[in-house]
CSV table of N, CA and C in Angstrom, one decimal:
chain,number,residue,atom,x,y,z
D,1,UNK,N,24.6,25.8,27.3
D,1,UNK,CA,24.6,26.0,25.8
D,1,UNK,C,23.2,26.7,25.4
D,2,UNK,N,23.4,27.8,24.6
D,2,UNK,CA,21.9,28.6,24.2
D,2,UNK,C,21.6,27.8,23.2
D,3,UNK,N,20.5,27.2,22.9
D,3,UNK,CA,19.8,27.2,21.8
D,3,UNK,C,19.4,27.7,21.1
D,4,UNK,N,18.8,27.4,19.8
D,4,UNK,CA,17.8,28.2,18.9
D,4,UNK,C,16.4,27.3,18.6
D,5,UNK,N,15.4,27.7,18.6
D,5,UNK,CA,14.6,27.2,18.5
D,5,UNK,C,13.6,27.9,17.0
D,6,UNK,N,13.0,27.1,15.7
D,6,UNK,CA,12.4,27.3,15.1
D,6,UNK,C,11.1,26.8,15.2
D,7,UNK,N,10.0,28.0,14.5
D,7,UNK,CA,8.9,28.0,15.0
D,7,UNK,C,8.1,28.1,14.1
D,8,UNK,N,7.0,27.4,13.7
D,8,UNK,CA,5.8,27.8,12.4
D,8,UNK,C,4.5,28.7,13.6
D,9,UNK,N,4.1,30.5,13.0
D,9,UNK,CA,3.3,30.7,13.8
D,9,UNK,C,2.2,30.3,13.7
D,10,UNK,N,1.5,29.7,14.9
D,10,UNK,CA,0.2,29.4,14.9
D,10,UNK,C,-0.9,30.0,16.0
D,11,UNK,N,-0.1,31.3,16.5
D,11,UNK,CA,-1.1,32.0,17.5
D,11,UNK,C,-0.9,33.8,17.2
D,12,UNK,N,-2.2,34.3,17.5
D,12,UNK,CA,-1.9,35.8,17.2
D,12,UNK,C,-1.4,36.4,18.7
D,13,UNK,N,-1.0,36.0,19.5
D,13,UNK,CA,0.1,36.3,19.8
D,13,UNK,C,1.6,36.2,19.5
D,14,UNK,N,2.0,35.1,18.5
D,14,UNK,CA,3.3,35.3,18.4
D,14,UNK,C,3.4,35.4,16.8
D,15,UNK,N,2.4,36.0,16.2
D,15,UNK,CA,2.0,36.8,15.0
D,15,UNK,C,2.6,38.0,15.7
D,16,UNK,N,2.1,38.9,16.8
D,16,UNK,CA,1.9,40.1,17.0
D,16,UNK,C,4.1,40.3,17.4
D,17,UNK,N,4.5,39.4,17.8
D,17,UNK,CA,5.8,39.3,18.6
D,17,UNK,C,6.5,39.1,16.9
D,18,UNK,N,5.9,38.9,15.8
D,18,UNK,CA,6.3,38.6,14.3
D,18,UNK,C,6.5,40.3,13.9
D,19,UNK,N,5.4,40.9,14.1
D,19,UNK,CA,5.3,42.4,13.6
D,19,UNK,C,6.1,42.7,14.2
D,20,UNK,N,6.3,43.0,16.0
D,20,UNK,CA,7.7,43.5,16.4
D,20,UNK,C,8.4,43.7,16.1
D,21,UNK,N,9.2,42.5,15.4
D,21,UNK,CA,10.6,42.4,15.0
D,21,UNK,C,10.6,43.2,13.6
D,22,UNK,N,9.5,42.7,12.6
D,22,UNK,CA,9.7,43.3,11.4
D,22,UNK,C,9.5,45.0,11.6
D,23,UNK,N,8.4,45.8,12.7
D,23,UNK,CA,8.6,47.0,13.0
D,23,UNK,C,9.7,47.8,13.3
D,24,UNK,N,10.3,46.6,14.2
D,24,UNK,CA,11.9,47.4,14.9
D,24,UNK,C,12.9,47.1,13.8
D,25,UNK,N,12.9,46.3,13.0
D,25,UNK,CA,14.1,46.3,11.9
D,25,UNK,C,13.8,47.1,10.7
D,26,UNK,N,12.2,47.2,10.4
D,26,UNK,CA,12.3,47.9,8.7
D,26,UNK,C,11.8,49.0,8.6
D,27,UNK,N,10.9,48.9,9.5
D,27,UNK,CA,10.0,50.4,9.9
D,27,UNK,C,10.8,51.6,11.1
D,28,UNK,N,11.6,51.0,12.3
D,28,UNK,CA,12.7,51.8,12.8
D,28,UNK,C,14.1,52.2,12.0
D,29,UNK,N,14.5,50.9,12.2
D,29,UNK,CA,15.9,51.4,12.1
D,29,UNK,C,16.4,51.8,10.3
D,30,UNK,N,15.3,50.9,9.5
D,30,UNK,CA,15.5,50.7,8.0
D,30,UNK,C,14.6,52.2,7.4
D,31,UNK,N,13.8,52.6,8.1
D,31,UNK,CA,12.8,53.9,7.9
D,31,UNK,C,11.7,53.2,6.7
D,32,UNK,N,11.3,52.2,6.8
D,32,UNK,CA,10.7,51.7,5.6
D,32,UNK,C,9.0,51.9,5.8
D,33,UNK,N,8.7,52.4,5.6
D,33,UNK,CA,7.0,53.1,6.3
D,33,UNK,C,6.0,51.7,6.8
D,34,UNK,N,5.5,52.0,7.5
D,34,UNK,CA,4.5,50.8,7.8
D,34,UNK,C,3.8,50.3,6.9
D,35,UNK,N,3.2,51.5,6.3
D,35,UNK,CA,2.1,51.2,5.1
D,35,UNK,C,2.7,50.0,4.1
D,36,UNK,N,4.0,50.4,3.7
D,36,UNK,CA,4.6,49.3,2.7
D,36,UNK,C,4.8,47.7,3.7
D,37,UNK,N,5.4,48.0,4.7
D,37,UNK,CA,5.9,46.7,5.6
D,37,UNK,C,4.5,46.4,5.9
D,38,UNK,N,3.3,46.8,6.6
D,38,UNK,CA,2.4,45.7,7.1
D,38,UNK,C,1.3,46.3,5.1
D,39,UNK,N,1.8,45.1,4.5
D,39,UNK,CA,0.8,45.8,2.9
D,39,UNK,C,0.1,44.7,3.1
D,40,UNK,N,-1.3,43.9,4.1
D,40,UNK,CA,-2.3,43.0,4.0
D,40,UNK,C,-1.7,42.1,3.4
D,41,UNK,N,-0.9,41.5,3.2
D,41,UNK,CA,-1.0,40.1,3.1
D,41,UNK,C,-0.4,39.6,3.6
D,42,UNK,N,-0.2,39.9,4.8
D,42,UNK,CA,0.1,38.9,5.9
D,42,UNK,C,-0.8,37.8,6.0
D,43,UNK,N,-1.8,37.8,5.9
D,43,UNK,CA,-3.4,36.9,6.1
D,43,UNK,C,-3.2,35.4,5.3
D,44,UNK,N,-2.4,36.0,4.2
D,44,UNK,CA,-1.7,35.0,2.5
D,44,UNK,C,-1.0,34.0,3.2
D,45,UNK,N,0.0,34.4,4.4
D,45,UNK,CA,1.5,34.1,4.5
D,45,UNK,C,1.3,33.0,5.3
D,46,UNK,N,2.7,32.1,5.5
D,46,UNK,CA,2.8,31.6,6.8
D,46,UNK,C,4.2,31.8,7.7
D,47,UNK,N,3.9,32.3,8.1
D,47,UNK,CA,5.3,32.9,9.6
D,47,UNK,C,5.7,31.9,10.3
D,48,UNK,N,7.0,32.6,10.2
D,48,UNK,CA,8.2,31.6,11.0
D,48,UNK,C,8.8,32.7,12.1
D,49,UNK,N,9.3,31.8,13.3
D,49,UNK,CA,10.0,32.6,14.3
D,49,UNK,C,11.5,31.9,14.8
D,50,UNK,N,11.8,32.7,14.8
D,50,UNK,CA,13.8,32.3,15.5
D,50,UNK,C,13.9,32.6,17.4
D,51,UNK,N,13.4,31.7,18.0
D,51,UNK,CA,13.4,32.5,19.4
D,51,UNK,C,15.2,31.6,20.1
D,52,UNK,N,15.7,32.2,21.1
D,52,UNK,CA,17.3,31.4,21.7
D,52,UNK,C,16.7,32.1,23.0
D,53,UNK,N,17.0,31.0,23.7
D,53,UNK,CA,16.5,31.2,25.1
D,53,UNK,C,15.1,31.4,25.5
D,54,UNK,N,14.1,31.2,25.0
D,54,UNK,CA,12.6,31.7,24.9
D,54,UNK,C,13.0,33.1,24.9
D,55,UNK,N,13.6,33.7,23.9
D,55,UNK,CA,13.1,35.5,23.4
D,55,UNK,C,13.8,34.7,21.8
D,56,UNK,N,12.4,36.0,21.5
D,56,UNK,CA,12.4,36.1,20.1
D,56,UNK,C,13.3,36.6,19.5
D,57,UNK,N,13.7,36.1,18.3
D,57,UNK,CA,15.1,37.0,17.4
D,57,UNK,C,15.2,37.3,16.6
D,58,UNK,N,14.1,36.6,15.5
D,58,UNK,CA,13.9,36.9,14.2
D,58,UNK,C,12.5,36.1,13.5
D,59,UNK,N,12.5,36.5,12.4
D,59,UNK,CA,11.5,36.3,11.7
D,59,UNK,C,11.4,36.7,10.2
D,60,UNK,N,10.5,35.8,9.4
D,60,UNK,CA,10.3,35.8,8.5
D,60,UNK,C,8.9,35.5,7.6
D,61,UNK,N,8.5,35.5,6.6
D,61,UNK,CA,7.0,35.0,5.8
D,61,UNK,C,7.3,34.7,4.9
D,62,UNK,N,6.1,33.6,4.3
D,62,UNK,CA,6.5,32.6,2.9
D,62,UNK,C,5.2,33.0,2.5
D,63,UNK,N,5.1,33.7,0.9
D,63,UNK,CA,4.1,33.9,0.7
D,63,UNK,C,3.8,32.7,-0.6
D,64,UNK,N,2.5,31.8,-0.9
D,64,UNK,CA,2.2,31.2,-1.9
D,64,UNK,C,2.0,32.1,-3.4
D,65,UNK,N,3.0,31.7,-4.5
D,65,UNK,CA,3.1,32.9,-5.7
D,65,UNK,C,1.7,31.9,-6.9
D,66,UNK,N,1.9,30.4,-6.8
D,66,UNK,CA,1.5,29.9,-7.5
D,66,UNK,C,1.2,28.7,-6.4
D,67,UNK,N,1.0,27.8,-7.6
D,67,UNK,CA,0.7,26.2,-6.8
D,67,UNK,C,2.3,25.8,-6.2
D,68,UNK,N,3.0,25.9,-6.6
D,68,UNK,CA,5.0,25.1,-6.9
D,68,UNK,C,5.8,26.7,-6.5
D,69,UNK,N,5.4,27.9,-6.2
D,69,UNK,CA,6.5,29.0,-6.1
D,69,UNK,C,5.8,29.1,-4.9
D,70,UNK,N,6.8,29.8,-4.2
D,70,UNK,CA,6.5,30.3,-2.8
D,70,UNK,C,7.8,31.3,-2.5
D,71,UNK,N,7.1,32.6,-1.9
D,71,UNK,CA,8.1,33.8,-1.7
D,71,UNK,C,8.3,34.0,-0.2
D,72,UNK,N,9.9,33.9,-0.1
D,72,UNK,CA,10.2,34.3,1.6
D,72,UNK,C,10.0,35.6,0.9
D,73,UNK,N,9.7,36.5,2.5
D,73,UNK,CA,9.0,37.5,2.6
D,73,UNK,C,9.7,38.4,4.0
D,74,UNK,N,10.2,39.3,4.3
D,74,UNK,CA,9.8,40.4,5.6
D,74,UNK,C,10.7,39.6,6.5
D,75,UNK,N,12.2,38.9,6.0
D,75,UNK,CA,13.2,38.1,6.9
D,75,UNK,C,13.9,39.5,7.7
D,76,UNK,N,13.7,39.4,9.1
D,76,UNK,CA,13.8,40.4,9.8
D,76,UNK,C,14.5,39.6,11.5
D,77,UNK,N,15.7,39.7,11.6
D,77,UNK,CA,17.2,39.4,12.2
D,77,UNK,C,17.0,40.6,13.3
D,78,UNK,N,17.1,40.9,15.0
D,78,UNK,CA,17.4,42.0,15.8
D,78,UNK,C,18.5,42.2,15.5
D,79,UNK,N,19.0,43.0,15.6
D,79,UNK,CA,20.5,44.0,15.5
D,79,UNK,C,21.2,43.1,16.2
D,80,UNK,N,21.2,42.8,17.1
D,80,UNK,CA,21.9,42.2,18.4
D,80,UNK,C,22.5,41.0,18.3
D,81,UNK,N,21.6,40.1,17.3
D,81,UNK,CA,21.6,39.0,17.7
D,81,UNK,C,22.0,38.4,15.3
D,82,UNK,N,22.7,39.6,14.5
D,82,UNK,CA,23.0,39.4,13.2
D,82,UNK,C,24.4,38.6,13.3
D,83,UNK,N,24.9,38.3,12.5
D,83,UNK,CA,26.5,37.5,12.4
D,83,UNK,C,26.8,36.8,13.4
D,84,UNK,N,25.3,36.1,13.6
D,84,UNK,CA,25.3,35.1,14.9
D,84,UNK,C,24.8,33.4,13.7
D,85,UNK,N,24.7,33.4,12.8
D,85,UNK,CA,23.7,32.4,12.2
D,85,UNK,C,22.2,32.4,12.3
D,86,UNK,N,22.2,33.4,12.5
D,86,UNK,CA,20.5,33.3,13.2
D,86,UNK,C,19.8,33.1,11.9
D,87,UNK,N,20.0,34.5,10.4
D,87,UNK,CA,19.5,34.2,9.3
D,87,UNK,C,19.9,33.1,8.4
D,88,UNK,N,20.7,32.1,8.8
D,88,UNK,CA,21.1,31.2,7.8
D,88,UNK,C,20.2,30.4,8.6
D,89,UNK,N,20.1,30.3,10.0
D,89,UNK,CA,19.1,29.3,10.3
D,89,UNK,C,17.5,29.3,10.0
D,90,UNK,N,17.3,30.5,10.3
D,90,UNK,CA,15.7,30.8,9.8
D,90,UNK,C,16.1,30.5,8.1
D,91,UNK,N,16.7,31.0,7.4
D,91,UNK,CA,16.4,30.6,5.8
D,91,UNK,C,16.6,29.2,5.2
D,92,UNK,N,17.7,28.9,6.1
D,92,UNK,CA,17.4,27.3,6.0
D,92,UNK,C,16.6,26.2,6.3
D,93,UNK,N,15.7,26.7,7.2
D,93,UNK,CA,14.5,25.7,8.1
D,93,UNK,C,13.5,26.2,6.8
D,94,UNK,N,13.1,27.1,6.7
D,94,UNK,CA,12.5,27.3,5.3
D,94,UNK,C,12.7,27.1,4.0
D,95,UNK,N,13.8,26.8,3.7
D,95,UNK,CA,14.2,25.7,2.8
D,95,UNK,C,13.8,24.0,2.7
D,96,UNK,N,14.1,23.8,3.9
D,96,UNK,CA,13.5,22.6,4.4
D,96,UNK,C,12.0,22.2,4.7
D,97,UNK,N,11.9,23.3,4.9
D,97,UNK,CA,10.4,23.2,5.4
D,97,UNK,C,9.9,22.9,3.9
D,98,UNK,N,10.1,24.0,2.5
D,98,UNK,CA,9.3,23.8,1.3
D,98,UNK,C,9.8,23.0,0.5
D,99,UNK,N,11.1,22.4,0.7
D,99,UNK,CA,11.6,21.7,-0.2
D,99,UNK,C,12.0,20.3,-0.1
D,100,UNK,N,11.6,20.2,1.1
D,100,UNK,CA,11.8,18.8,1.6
D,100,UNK,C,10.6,17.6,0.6
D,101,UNK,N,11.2,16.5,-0.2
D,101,UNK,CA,10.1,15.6,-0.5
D,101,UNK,C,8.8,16.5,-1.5
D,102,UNK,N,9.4,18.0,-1.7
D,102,UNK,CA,8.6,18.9,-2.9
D,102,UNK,C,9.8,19.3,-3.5
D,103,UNK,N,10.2,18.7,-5.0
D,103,UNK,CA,11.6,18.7,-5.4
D,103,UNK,C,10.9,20.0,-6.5
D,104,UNK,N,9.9,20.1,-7.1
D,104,UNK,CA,9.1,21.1,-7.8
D,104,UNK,C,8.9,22.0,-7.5
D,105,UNK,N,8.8,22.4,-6.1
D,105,UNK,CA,8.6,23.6,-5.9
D,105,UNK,C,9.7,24.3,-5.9
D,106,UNK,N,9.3,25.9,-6.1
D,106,UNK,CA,10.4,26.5,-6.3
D,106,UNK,C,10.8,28.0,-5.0
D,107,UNK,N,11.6,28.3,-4.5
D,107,UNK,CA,11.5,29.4,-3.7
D,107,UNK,C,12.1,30.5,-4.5
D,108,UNK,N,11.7,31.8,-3.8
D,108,UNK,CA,12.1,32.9,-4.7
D,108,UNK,C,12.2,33.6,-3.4
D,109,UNK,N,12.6,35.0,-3.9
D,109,UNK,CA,12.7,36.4,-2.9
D,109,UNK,C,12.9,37.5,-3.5
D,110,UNK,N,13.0,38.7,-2.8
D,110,UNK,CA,13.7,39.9,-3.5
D,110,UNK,C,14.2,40.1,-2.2
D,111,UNK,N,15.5,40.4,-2.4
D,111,UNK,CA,16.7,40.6,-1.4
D,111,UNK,C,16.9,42.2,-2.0
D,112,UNK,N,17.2,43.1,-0.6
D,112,UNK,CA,17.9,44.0,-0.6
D,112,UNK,C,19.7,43.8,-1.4
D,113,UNK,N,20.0,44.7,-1.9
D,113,UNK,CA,21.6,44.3,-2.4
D,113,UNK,C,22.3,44.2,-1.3
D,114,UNK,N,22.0,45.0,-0.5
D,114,UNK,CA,22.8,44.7,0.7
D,114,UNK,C,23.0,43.5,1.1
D,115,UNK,N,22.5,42.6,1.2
D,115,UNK,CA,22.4,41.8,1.3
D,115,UNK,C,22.2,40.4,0.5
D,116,UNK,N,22.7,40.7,-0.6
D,116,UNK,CA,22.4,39.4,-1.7
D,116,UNK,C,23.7,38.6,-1.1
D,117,UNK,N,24.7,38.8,-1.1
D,117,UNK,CA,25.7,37.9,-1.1
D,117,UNK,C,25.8,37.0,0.3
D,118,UNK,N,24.6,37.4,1.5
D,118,UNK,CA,24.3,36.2,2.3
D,118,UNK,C,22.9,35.4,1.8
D,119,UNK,N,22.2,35.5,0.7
D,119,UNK,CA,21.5,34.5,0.2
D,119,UNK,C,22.4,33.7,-1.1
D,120,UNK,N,22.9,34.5,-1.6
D,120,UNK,CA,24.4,33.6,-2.5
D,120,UNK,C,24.8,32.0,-1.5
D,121,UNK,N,25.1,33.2,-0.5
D,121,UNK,CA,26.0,32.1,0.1
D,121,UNK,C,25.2,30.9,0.6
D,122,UNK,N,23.6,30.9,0.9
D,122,UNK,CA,22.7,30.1,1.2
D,122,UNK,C,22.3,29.2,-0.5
D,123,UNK,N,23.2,29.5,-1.5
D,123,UNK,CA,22.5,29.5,-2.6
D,123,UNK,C,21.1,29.3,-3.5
D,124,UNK,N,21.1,30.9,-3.3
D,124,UNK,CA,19.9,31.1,-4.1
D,124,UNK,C,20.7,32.3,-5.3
D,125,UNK,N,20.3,32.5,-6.2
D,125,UNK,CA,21.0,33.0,-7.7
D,125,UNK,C,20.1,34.0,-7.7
D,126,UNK,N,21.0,35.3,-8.2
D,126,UNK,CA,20.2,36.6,-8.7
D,126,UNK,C,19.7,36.1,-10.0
D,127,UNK,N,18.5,37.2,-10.6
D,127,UNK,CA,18.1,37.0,-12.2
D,127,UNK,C,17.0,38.3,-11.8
D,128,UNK,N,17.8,39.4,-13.6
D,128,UNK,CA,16.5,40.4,-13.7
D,128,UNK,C,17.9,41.3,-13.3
D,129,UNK,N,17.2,42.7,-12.9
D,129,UNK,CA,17.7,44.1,-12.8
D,129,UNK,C,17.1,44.6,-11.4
D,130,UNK,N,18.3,45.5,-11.1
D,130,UNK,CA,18.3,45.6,-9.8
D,130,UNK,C,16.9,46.5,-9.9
D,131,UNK,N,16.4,46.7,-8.6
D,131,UNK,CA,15.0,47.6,-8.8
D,131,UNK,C,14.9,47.9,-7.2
D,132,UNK,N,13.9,48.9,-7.0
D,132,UNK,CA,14.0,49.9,-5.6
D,132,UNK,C,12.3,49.5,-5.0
D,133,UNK,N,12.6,49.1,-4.0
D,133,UNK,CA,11.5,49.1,-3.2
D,133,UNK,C,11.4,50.2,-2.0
D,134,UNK,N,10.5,51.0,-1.7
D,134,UNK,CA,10.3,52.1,-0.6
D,134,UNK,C,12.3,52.7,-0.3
D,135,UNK,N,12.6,52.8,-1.9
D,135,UNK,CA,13.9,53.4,-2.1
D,135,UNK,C,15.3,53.0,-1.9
D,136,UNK,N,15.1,51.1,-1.2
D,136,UNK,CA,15.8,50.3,-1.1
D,136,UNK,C,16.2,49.5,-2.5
D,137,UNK,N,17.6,49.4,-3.1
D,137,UNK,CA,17.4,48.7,-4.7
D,137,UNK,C,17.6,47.1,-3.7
D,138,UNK,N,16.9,46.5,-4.8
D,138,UNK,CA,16.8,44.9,-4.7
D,138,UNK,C,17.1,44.3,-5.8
D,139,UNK,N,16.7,42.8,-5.2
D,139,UNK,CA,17.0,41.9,-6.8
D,139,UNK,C,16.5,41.0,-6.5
D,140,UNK,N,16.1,40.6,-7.5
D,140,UNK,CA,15.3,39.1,-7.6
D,140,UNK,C,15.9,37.9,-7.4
D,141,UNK,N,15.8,36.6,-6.2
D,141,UNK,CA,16.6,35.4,-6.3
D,141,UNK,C,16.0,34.8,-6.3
D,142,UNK,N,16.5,33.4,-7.0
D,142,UNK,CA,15.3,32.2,-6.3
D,142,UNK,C,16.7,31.1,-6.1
D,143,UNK,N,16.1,29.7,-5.3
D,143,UNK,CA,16.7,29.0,-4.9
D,143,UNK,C,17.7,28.4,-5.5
D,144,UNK,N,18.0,27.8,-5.9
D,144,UNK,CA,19.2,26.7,-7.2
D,144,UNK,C,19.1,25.1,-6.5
D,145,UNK,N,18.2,24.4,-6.4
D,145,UNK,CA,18.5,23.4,-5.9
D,145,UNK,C,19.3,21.9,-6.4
């Protein structure tokens, strides 16, 4: 049986195996320029990794907005390895991770449209107007707990 294994990073090596993934998903295949994808505040964040079988498969960052908000950030799934559960599992260990025994705090994101209706389905709720990042439109969610 493969497993999945989740990971809080705590080494710049598997920081650097973090950029990979978000390189090869937003900056290759999404054409989203580096400049916007690596924008310094990574340094803010704290990263998570999705590895099955010791190889990596996905990844994500929580950025702190306030004291009580905190933004997933740069959720980035291989091609290979999508409509596998991979991003319900990474979004939900991060749900858990911030909301466990912190009923106050609140999670947010901006989701690509393309993709709103798999953080729906994780329930998190749109609010606001669609809007375009590096010419991608998005939308604003936060959690519903």
């Amino acid at each position: 049986m493969k497993t999945y294994r989740f990971l809080k990073i705590t080494s710049p090596e598997d920081l650097n195996i973090s950029y990979k993934i978000r390189k090869k998903v937003f900056c290759e295949e999404q054409k989203i320029s580096e400049k916007i994808e690596f924008d310094n505040l990574d340094h803010l964040c704290e990263h998570f990794l999705i590895s099955k079988d010791k190889i990596f498969i996905a990844t994500a960052r929580v950025r702190p907005k306030t004291e009580n908000t905190f933004k997933i950030e740069r959720v980035a799934v291989l091609p290979e390895f999508r409509r596998l559960k991979v991003g319900s599992l990474l979004i939900n260990k991060i749900i858990e991770t911030y909301l466990i025994n912190k009923k106050d705090n609140l999670l947010i994101l901006h989701s690509q449209v393309a993709v709103e209706d798999f953080y729906k389905s994780l329930n998190f709720i749109s609010y606001g107007n669609t809007f375009y990042e590096d010419g991608i439109p998005h939308i604003a969610m936060k959690y519903k707990n």
